[in-house]
Structure formats: structure tokens, C-alpha cells
Amino acid sequence: MHSSHIPREKKPTTVIASGVCIEGDIKLDSNEEIVHFLGKLKGNIIADNGDIEILMDGNIEGDITCKSLIVNGTLSGHCICESLKIEENGNITGTITYRHLTIKKAVYFQGAPNIPTIGLPQ
């Protein structure tokens, strides 16, 4: 019996490790990149087609524009995304603009939600 395996193209992935602190803006040029934050960022992220995940010890002070955002750490700033998921340890202070929102128990959110009808990354 012959099995035909068609490899799926993997999304480029970047990890900002715990103990790493970046000061400055990050712009992702590639489509559908994934960035996992365990460290700290003082700056903005522009990733129109990218997925950003702020893990439990991750901390971002700045604005984020992306396709998908998962927050299980701390975000101090504004975010614009198609899909926003705030996990149990998620902590957001700022304005969130989204199309789809998922919030788990014990989440901290201080700011203003905004659900636009147009203008989000596709």
C-alpha cells in the first residue's frame, strides 16, 4: 500500500525568550508569521497577517496590529486584530478592537472594547 503524504507548509515562527527585553517596533513582512512572547517588548507590533501570542510571563508595552492575538501575559496598549483570545492569566490595559473575542475566567481587562464594521486586517 502506498501512502501519499503532502507536506503542509509551516508558518514561520519566532520566539522572544524569557529574559529578553526589546525596545523598538517590530514589523513582520512575511505573511502568516507566528510570534510567541515570553520576554518583554517596549514598542509596537505591526503584523497584519501574523499571529501574536503573549505567553504567561510575556509583557508588551505598546500597540499591536495583527490577524490573531492570544494574551496569556500582559499587554499595556491598544490592539487591533481580527481574532482576540484572552487566556486565564491575560491582563490587558488599553483599547481592544476585534471581530471575534474569546475571554476565559479570571481575566483582567481595563479599557474600552471596540467592534468595527470595517478596517480590520483581512
mmCIF file of C-alpha atoms in Angstrom:
data_model
loop_
_atom_site.group_PDB
_atom_site.id
_atom_site.type_symbol
_atom_site.label_atom_id
_atom_site.label_comp_id
_atom_site.label_asym_id
_atom_site.label_seq_id
_atom_site.Cartn_x
_atom_site.Cartn_y
_atom_site.Cartn_z
ATOM 1 C CA MET A 1 0.000 0.000 0.000
ATOM 2 C CA HIS A 2 1.361 3.388 -0.977
ATOM 3 C CA SER A 3 0.715 6.435 1.148
ATOM 4 C CA SER A 4 0.973 9.841 -0.419
ATOM 5 C CA HIS A 5 1.936 12.446 2.117
ATOM 6 C CA ILE A 6 1.591 16.041 1.048
ATOM 7 C CA PRO A 7 3.655 18.207 3.391
ATOM 8 C CA ARG A 8 1.889 21.256 4.751
ATOM 9 C CA GLU A 9 3.751 24.499 4.558
ATOM 10 C CA LYS A 10 4.704 25.592 8.063
ATOM 11 C CA LYS A 11 4.235 29.155 9.164
ATOM 12 C CA PRO A 12 7.455 30.970 10.065
ATOM 13 C CA THR A 13 7.723 31.121 13.871
ATOM 14 C CA THR A 14 9.693 33.484 16.105
ATOM 15 C CA VAL A 15 10.121 33.152 19.872
ATOM 16 C CA ILE A 16 11.105 36.090 22.071
ATOM 17 C CA ALA A 17 12.544 34.178 25.005
ATOM 18 C CA SER A 18 12.114 34.877 28.698
ATOM 19 C CA GLY A 19 14.771 37.309 29.907
ATOM 20 C CA VAL A 20 14.899 39.117 26.554
ATOM 21 C CA CYS A 21 13.837 42.781 26.514
ATOM 22 C CA ILE A 22 13.395 44.547 23.174
ATOM 23 C CA GLU A 23 12.977 48.308 22.866
ATOM 24 C CA GLY A 24 11.642 49.397 19.484
ATOM 25 C CA ASP A 25 8.962 48.494 16.979
ATOM 26 C CA ILE A 26 8.571 45.109 15.288
ATOM 27 C CA LYS A 27 7.172 44.832 11.767
ATOM 28 C CA LEU A 28 6.550 41.411 10.256
ATOM 29 C CA ASP A 29 6.932 41.414 6.486
ATOM 30 C CA SER A 30 6.142 37.773 5.836
ATOM 31 C CA ASN A 31 2.596 36.514 5.565
ATOM 32 C CA GLU A 32 1.169 34.430 8.377
ATOM 33 C CA GLU A 33 4.151 34.587 10.717
ATOM 34 C CA ILE A 34 3.695 33.494 14.340
ATOM 35 C CA VAL A 35 5.479 35.289 17.207
ATOM 36 C CA HIS A 36 5.484 33.932 20.775
ATOM 37 C CA PHE A 37 6.468 36.407 23.526
ATOM 38 C CA LEU A 38 7.909 35.090 26.758
ATOM 39 C CA GLY A 39 10.065 38.189 27.195
ATOM 40 C CA LYS A 40 9.353 41.911 27.141
ATOM 41 C CA LEU A 41 8.742 44.417 24.357
ATOM 42 C CA LYS A 42 8.595 48.193 24.720
ATOM 43 C CA GLY A 43 7.319 49.157 21.285
ATOM 44 C CA ASN A 44 4.649 48.466 18.716
ATOM 45 C CA ILE A 45 3.984 45.378 16.596
ATOM 46 C CA ILE A 46 2.665 45.557 13.041
ATOM 47 C CA ALA A 47 1.833 42.090 11.731
ATOM 48 C CA ASP A 48 -1.217 42.493 9.512
ATOM 49 C CA ASN A 49 -1.365 38.793 8.559
ATOM 50 C CA GLY A 50 0.539 37.465 11.554
ATOM 51 C CA ASP A 51 -0.408 35.710 14.777
ATOM 52 C CA ILE A 52 0.911 37.079 18.069
ATOM 53 C CA GLU A 53 0.870 35.168 21.345
ATOM 54 C CA ILE A 54 1.826 36.803 24.634
ATOM 55 C CA LEU A 55 2.623 33.895 26.924
ATOM 56 C CA MET A 56 2.287 33.825 30.715
ATOM 57 C CA ASP A 57 5.454 35.791 31.555
ATOM 58 C CA GLY A 58 5.352 37.885 28.380
ATOM 59 C CA ASN A 59 4.890 41.632 28.668
ATOM 60 C CA ILE A 60 4.243 44.107 25.863
ATOM 61 C CA GLU A 61 4.041 47.862 26.346
ATOM 62 C CA GLY A 62 2.830 49.182 23.009
ATOM 63 C CA ASP A 63 0.209 48.851 20.315
ATOM 64 C CA ILE A 64 -0.410 45.668 18.309
ATOM 65 C CA THR A 65 -1.965 45.271 14.859
ATOM 66 C CA CYS A 66 -2.275 41.634 13.787
ATOM 67 C CA LYS A 67 -4.575 38.955 12.421
ATOM 68 C CA SER A 68 -4.823 36.906 15.620
ATOM 69 C CA LEU A 69 -3.802 37.801 19.186
ATOM 70 C CA ILE A 70 -3.686 35.474 22.190
ATOM 71 C CA VAL A 71 -2.960 37.130 25.540
ATOM 72 C CA ASN A 72 -1.926 34.975 28.491
ATOM 73 C CA GLY A 73 0.537 37.563 29.763
ATOM 74 C CA THR A 74 0.386 41.362 29.983
ATOM 75 C CA LEU A 75 -0.468 43.911 27.295
ATOM 76 C CA SER A 76 -0.416 47.634 28.054
ATOM 77 C CA GLY A 77 -1.562 49.338 24.872
ATOM 78 C CA HIS A 78 -4.093 49.193 22.113
ATOM 79 C CA CYS A 79 -4.708 46.201 19.887
ATOM 80 C CA ILE A 80 -6.399 45.859 16.518
ATOM 81 C CA CYS A 81 -6.971 42.290 15.394
ATOM 82 C CA GLU A 82 -9.461 40.038 13.702
ATOM 83 C CA SER A 83 -9.435 37.445 16.488
ATOM 84 C CA LEU A 84 -8.609 38.161 20.141
ATOM 85 C CA LYS A 85 -8.385 35.440 22.787
ATOM 86 C CA ILE A 86 -7.678 36.398 26.396
ATOM 87 C CA GLU A 87 -6.500 33.418 28.444
ATOM 88 C CA GLU A 88 -6.730 32.835 32.234
ATOM 89 C CA ASN A 89 -3.593 34.858 33.050
ATOM 90 C CA GLY A 90 -4.314 37.550 30.477
ATOM 91 C CA ASN A 91 -4.031 41.154 31.581
ATOM 92 C CA ILE A 92 -4.910 43.967 29.157
ATOM 93 C CA THR A 93 -4.928 47.689 29.822
ATOM 94 C CA GLY A 94 -5.977 49.642 26.736
ATOM 95 C CA THR A 95 -8.427 49.677 23.868
ATOM 96 C CA ILE A 96 -9.192 46.433 22.057
ATOM 97 C CA THR A 97 -10.571 46.411 18.508
ATOM 98 C CA TYR A 98 -11.619 42.998 17.225
ATOM 99 C CA ARG A 99 -14.079 40.985 15.150
ATOM 100 C CA HIS A 100 -14.059 37.834 17.296
ATOM 101 C CA LEU A 101 -13.424 37.797 21.058
ATOM 102 C CA THR A 102 -12.921 34.899 23.486
ATOM 103 C CA ILE A 103 -12.392 35.574 27.187
ATOM 104 C CA LYS A 104 -11.531 32.965 29.818
ATOM 105 C CA LYS A 105 -12.245 33.246 33.579
ATOM 106 C CA ALA A 106 -10.049 35.398 35.853
ATOM 107 C CA VAL A 107 -9.046 37.809 33.085
ATOM 108 C CA TYR A 108 -8.148 41.416 33.854
ATOM 109 C CA PHE A 109 -9.226 43.994 31.282
ATOM 110 C CA GLN A 110 -9.266 47.745 31.819
ATOM 111 C CA GLY A 111 -10.084 49.865 28.823
ATOM 112 C CA ALA A 112 -12.616 50.077 26.034
ATOM 113 C CA PRO A 113 -13.777 47.394 23.602
ATOM 114 C CA ASN A 114 -14.460 48.419 20.020
ATOM 115 C CA ILE A 115 -16.132 46.253 17.368
ATOM 116 C CA PRO A 116 -15.660 47.895 13.956
ATOM 117 C CA THR A 117 -17.622 47.034 10.871
ATOM 118 C CA ILE A 118 -14.703 47.749 8.509
ATOM 119 C CA GLY A 119 -10.978 48.405 8.646
ATOM 120 C CA LEU A 120 -9.556 45.285 10.274
ATOM 121 C CA PRO A 121 -6.788 43.230 8.678
ATOM 122 C CA GLN A 122 -8.284 40.531 6.449
#
